[in-house]
Amino acid sequence: MTGPILRVRDLTTRFRSRAGTVTVVDGVSFTLDRGEVLGLVGESGSGKSMTGFSLIGLVDEPGRVEPTASVELDGRELVGLAEPEMRALRGRRISMVFQDPMMTLNPVLSIGDQMGLVIAAHHRMSRADMATRAAEALTRVGIPEARARLDAYPHQFSGGMRQRVAIAIAILNHPAVIIADEPTTALDVSIQAQILVELQRLAREDGTAMIWISHDLATVSTVADRVAVMYAGRIVEHGPTTAVLSRPRHPYTRGLLDSLPSRGEPGHDLAQIPGAPPSLAALPPGCAFAPRCGHADAACGVAPPATEVGPRGWRCHHPLEEARR
Amino acid sequence: MTLAPPAGVAAEAFVVLDKVGKIFAPQISLAEELLAHLGAGLDRRVLHAVDGVDLTIAKGEALGLVGESGCGKSTLGRILAGIHRASEGRVRIDGRPVTDAAGRKTTTRVQTVFQDPFASLDPRMTVGETISEGPIAHGFVERRAAQAHVAEWLLRVGLDPAFARRFPHQFSGGQRQRVAIARALAMRPDVLVCDEPVASLDVSIQAQIVNLFLKLRRDLGLTLLFISHDLGVVRHLCDRVAIMYLGRIVEVGTAAEVYGHPRHPYTRALLDSVPRLRLDPDAAGGVSPISGELPSPLAPPPGCHFHPRCPLAEARCRVERPLLRRLADGRDVACHLATDAPPHVPHGG
């Protein structure tokens, strides 16, 4: 089959409370090809994790994905799907890896039992076959003596090994799409490097597409084919990773890049974005980045339209020059 | 900004850590002792969190302390700050010990900024009370002068003096960290221990706080021990850097030289693990991970702690502990295989 494996159009997620309605994901659209890695970058509260939760149908009341949104996985519409149907897809065609494996693994079930549950939810299989399949998945993510480790409990693994187990669970049923939400943020650099390499290899071998959610531009630049930068619930810039990071068009992308210590001269002041990300409950009208932007003027009081040029796109009234550097 | 001397040891040692060690041993009760006599299992393993550390910091210098979780860097920082008492060795600032014989802190000349400003500020104290509590208790300012004192320090860390009457919950993470820095500085310390002060902040806020530290160093001539796992931030802020692995210092040198030409295999592996911003689609991207897991600090490998993961390890590395020694170019390296000749090939590229 050709065409993108995932097509997201106008994804909007709102939380309603007595204090009012907060839009945490606002009109997010993108496509994901088979085997492609999309980096979703942003600071806390930018809506990047909520985008992941919305895609996989894990937004609980009082949150709601607006019915006007569309998420097509392999041609099948997920928005509005009844929970039993969503459950049949979740963990089989689309799965998620979270930041903290201590929170997502069940502490009172052995690794083998947890993996067995994920297989049994989607396939009829003997216990012996399940164990074989689980051990294969553990071996693929680099866990030695996988058969013996099936009887172990999460607390018997180190942080890095636990995250490998979480990844093994995500790949158990060979999903078409994996959403990885800050999968290496809680890990040490040497372990992070191992997990980065493993996940890239898995995606390549299986042709699995991945959405890599992270605040770390350097990590995203090493794994992602394309990148989407989020600010206050919206994608403000997207395109091929190296193109966006070497020639950003949106001032926020540029500000993020310039504030990296690796880009500055040691001992000299880093370029900094003034102010702090806005509260989603009190967004400025128009462009949400305008109050922190050096290029903002009266035009920015109106929401900037989405501009699409070739593989790239941005939402800005005053995009930076293409040939700036 | 002070330029670091080329040697691994600071020219004039202002802060001296002399063979400092810290051992955490389980508290074994009498009942457990009796049960052990009757054959019950007893975990007597001790954790050598910090093991024979020699370090010096010159006045006005910033020393970065880098390592992965569990390497003992925070424990070492707390020993310098007088929060933990060293089990072995001596800690001196300007020739005077930090703690007395009973382990009580005896100086206000060293203060600490912690990682998480959500946990380190008392939620029931106003910002003004938080900042003035220490200086009033130690008699540095009169109670009636406290307000001006607070205002001065809020301004210095880039906050509005009117914030003195507010509570921590009214601030963002970056602002809270500024309050925590003001609280530490209001004690007029000579030495500031910063334990991962930017790790919990967003990228755009991180740059603001890094710039604040640069400014405070210029304005106040602070001596800094800056603990971090973020190699980029340390490179930016520090004159010299010490690399720690499982309780021991494995390499010390000027930041530029250690990053440019790492001499210890662990330092090199650590630098290779850090993802770099890839801007060229054709550039060989990616990271080269260190093989193996971080061993448990409760049972570190014998000899050189790094030998099971080291590509160069020899028989000697498995039995004999390499001591930190000065090479001809002034670098301190704890590796049997480090030679005086600097490597020909620049690292990374």
PDB file of C-alpha atoms in Angstrom, chain A residues 43-44 158 161 188-194 196-197 215 217-219 221-222 224 242 245-246 256-257 259-261 263-277 292, chain B residues 1 67-69 172 202-205 207-208 210-211 214-215 218 229 231-233 235-237 270 273-281 285-294 309:
ATOM      1  CA  GLU A  43       8.916  23.173  25.868  1.00  0.00           C
ATOM      2  CA  SER A  44       6.712  22.093  28.778  1.00  0.00           C
ATOM      3  CA  SER A 158      18.024  -0.724  36.098  1.00  0.00           C
ATOM      4  CA  MET A 161      16.837  -1.817  31.183  1.00  0.00           C
ATOM      5  CA  ASP A 188      21.859   8.963  31.782  1.00  0.00           C
ATOM      6  CA  VAL A 189      23.689  10.067  28.642  1.00  0.00           C
ATOM      7  CA  SER A 190      25.528   6.776  28.141  1.00  0.00           C
ATOM      8  CA  ILE A 191      22.257   4.825  28.469  1.00  0.00           C
ATOM      9  CA  GLN A 192      20.380   7.383  26.359  1.00  0.00           C
ATOM     10  CA  ALA A 193      22.845   6.804  23.535  1.00  0.00           C
ATOM     11  CA  GLN A 194      22.220   3.046  23.692  1.00  0.00           C
ATOM     12  CA  LEU A 196      18.665   5.993  20.707  1.00  0.00           C
ATOM     13  CA  VAL A 197      20.639   3.536  18.622  1.00  0.00           C
ATOM     14  CA  HIS A 215      12.435  18.981  24.263  1.00  0.00           C
ATOM     15  CA  LEU A 217      16.885  19.501  19.798  1.00  0.00           C
ATOM     16  CA  ALA A 218      20.192  17.636  19.603  1.00  0.00           C
ATOM     17  CA  THR A 219      18.543  14.262  20.266  1.00  0.00           C
ATOM     18  CA  SER A 221      18.352  16.046  15.135  1.00  0.00           C
ATOM     19  CA  THR A 222      20.065  12.658  15.415  1.00  0.00           C
ATOM     20  CA  ALA A 224      14.256  12.437  13.158  1.00  0.00           C
ATOM     21  CA  THR A 242      18.368  19.496   9.017  1.00  0.00           C
ATOM     22  CA  LEU A 245      17.471  23.397  12.246  1.00  0.00           C
ATOM     23  CA  SER A 246      20.050  24.949   9.923  1.00  0.00           C
ATOM     24  CA  LEU A 256      15.506  27.727  20.814  1.00  0.00           C
ATOM     25  CA  LEU A 257      18.546  26.921  18.686  1.00  0.00           C
ATOM     26  CA  SER A 259      19.873  29.321  23.425  1.00  0.00           C
ATOM     27  CA  LEU A 260      21.765  25.999  23.235  1.00  0.00           C
ATOM     28  CA  PRO A 261      25.079  26.211  25.130  1.00  0.00           C
ATOM     29  CA  ARG A 263      26.085  27.045  19.934  1.00  0.00           C
ATOM     30  CA  GLY A 264      27.560  29.789  22.105  1.00  0.00           C
ATOM     31  CA  GLU A 265      31.107  30.884  22.799  1.00  0.00           C
ATOM     32  CA  PRO A 266      32.086  29.472  26.232  1.00  0.00           C
ATOM     33  CA  GLY A 267      31.973  32.125  28.932  1.00  0.00           C
ATOM     34  CA  HIS A 268      29.848  34.516  26.862  1.00  0.00           C
ATOM     35  CA  ASP A 269      26.174  35.188  27.358  1.00  0.00           C
ATOM     36  CA  LEU A 270      23.830  32.802  25.579  1.00  0.00           C
ATOM     37  CA  ALA A 271      21.200  34.243  23.317  1.00  0.00           C
ATOM     38  CA  GLN A 272      18.043  33.961  25.370  1.00  0.00           C
ATOM     39  CA  ILE A 273      14.349  34.145  24.608  1.00  0.00           C
ATOM     40  CA  PRO A 274      12.910  36.746  26.996  1.00  0.00           C
ATOM     41  CA  GLY A 275       9.977  35.882  29.230  1.00  0.00           C
ATOM     42  CA  ALA A 276       8.390  32.481  29.740  1.00  0.00           C
ATOM     43  CA  PRO A 277       5.977  30.285  27.761  1.00  0.00           C
ATOM     44  CA  ARG A 292       8.521  37.171  23.413  1.00  0.00           C
TER      45      ARG A 292
ATOM     46  CA  MET B   1      36.436  36.291  34.087  1.00  0.00           C
ATOM     47  CA  GLY B  67      29.183  12.342  35.914  1.00  0.00           C
ATOM     48  CA  GLU B  68      26.201  10.030  35.537  1.00  0.00           C
ATOM     49  CA  SER B  69      23.628   9.257  38.225  1.00  0.00           C
ATOM     50  CA  SER B 172       7.482  29.795  37.453  1.00  0.00           C
ATOM     51  CA  ASP B 202      12.941  24.422  29.990  1.00  0.00           C
ATOM     52  CA  VAL B 203      15.464  25.113  27.238  1.00  0.00           C
ATOM     53  CA  SER B 204      14.619  28.798  26.858  1.00  0.00           C
ATOM     54  CA  ILE B 205      14.658  29.317  30.652  1.00  0.00           C
ATOM     55  CA  ALA B 207      19.732  29.906  28.895  1.00  0.00           C
ATOM     56  CA  GLN B 208      18.429  32.723  31.120  1.00  0.00           C
ATOM     57  CA  VAL B 210      23.113  30.142  32.660  1.00  0.00           C
ATOM     58  CA  ASN B 211      23.475  33.827  31.728  1.00  0.00           C
ATOM     59  CA  LEU B 214      27.845  34.170  34.166  1.00  0.00           C
ATOM     60  CA  LYS B 215      26.806  37.643  35.330  1.00  0.00           C
ATOM     61  CA  ARG B 218      31.596  38.601  36.890  1.00  0.00           C
ATOM     62  CA  HIS B 229      25.294  15.841  33.914  1.00  0.00           C
ATOM     63  CA  LEU B 231      28.249  18.553  29.352  1.00  0.00           C
ATOM     64  CA  GLY B 232      27.207  21.533  27.222  1.00  0.00           C
ATOM     65  CA  VAL B 233      26.219  23.733  30.154  1.00  0.00           C
ATOM     66  CA  ARG B 235      31.562  23.666  28.978  1.00  0.00           C
ATOM     67  CA  HIS B 236      29.866  27.013  28.721  1.00  0.00           C
ATOM     68  CA  LEU B 237      30.106  28.052  32.352  1.00  0.00           C
ATOM     69  CA  LEU B 270      30.881  10.081  27.656  1.00  0.00           C
ATOM     70  CA  SER B 273      27.434   9.538  23.869  1.00  0.00           C
ATOM     71  CA  VAL B 274      26.132  13.092  23.762  1.00  0.00           C
ATOM     72  CA  PRO B 275      23.947  13.759  20.737  1.00  0.00           C
ATOM     73  CA  ARG B 276      25.185  16.714  18.737  1.00  0.00           C
ATOM     74  CA  LEU B 277      22.964  19.071  16.819  1.00  0.00           C
ATOM     75  CA  ARG B 278      23.042  17.702  13.270  1.00  0.00           C
ATOM     76  CA  LEU B 279      22.615  20.455  10.704  1.00  0.00           C
ATOM     77  CA  ASP B 280      23.982  18.743   7.606  1.00  0.00           C
ATOM     78  CA  PRO B 281      21.794  15.947   6.189  1.00  0.00           C
ATOM     79  CA  GLY B 285      24.883  11.696  12.580  1.00  0.00           C
ATOM     80  CA  GLY B 286      24.176   9.747  15.683  1.00  0.00           C
ATOM     81  CA  VAL B 287      25.972   8.794  18.811  1.00  0.00           C
ATOM     82  CA  SER B 288      28.340   6.006  19.745  1.00  0.00           C
ATOM     83  CA  PRO B 289      27.132   4.506  23.000  1.00  0.00           C
ATOM     84  CA  ILE B 290      29.380   3.097  25.718  1.00  0.00           C
ATOM     85  CA  SER B 291      28.951  -0.648  25.882  1.00  0.00           C
ATOM     86  CA  GLY B 292      27.469  -2.191  28.995  1.00  0.00           C
ATOM     87  CA  GLU B 293      25.566  -0.949  32.000  1.00  0.00           C
ATOM     88  CA  LEU B 294      26.622   1.372  34.784  1.00  0.00           C
ATOM     89  CA  ARG B 309      33.233  -1.143  29.765  1.00  0.00           C
TER      90      ARG B 309
END
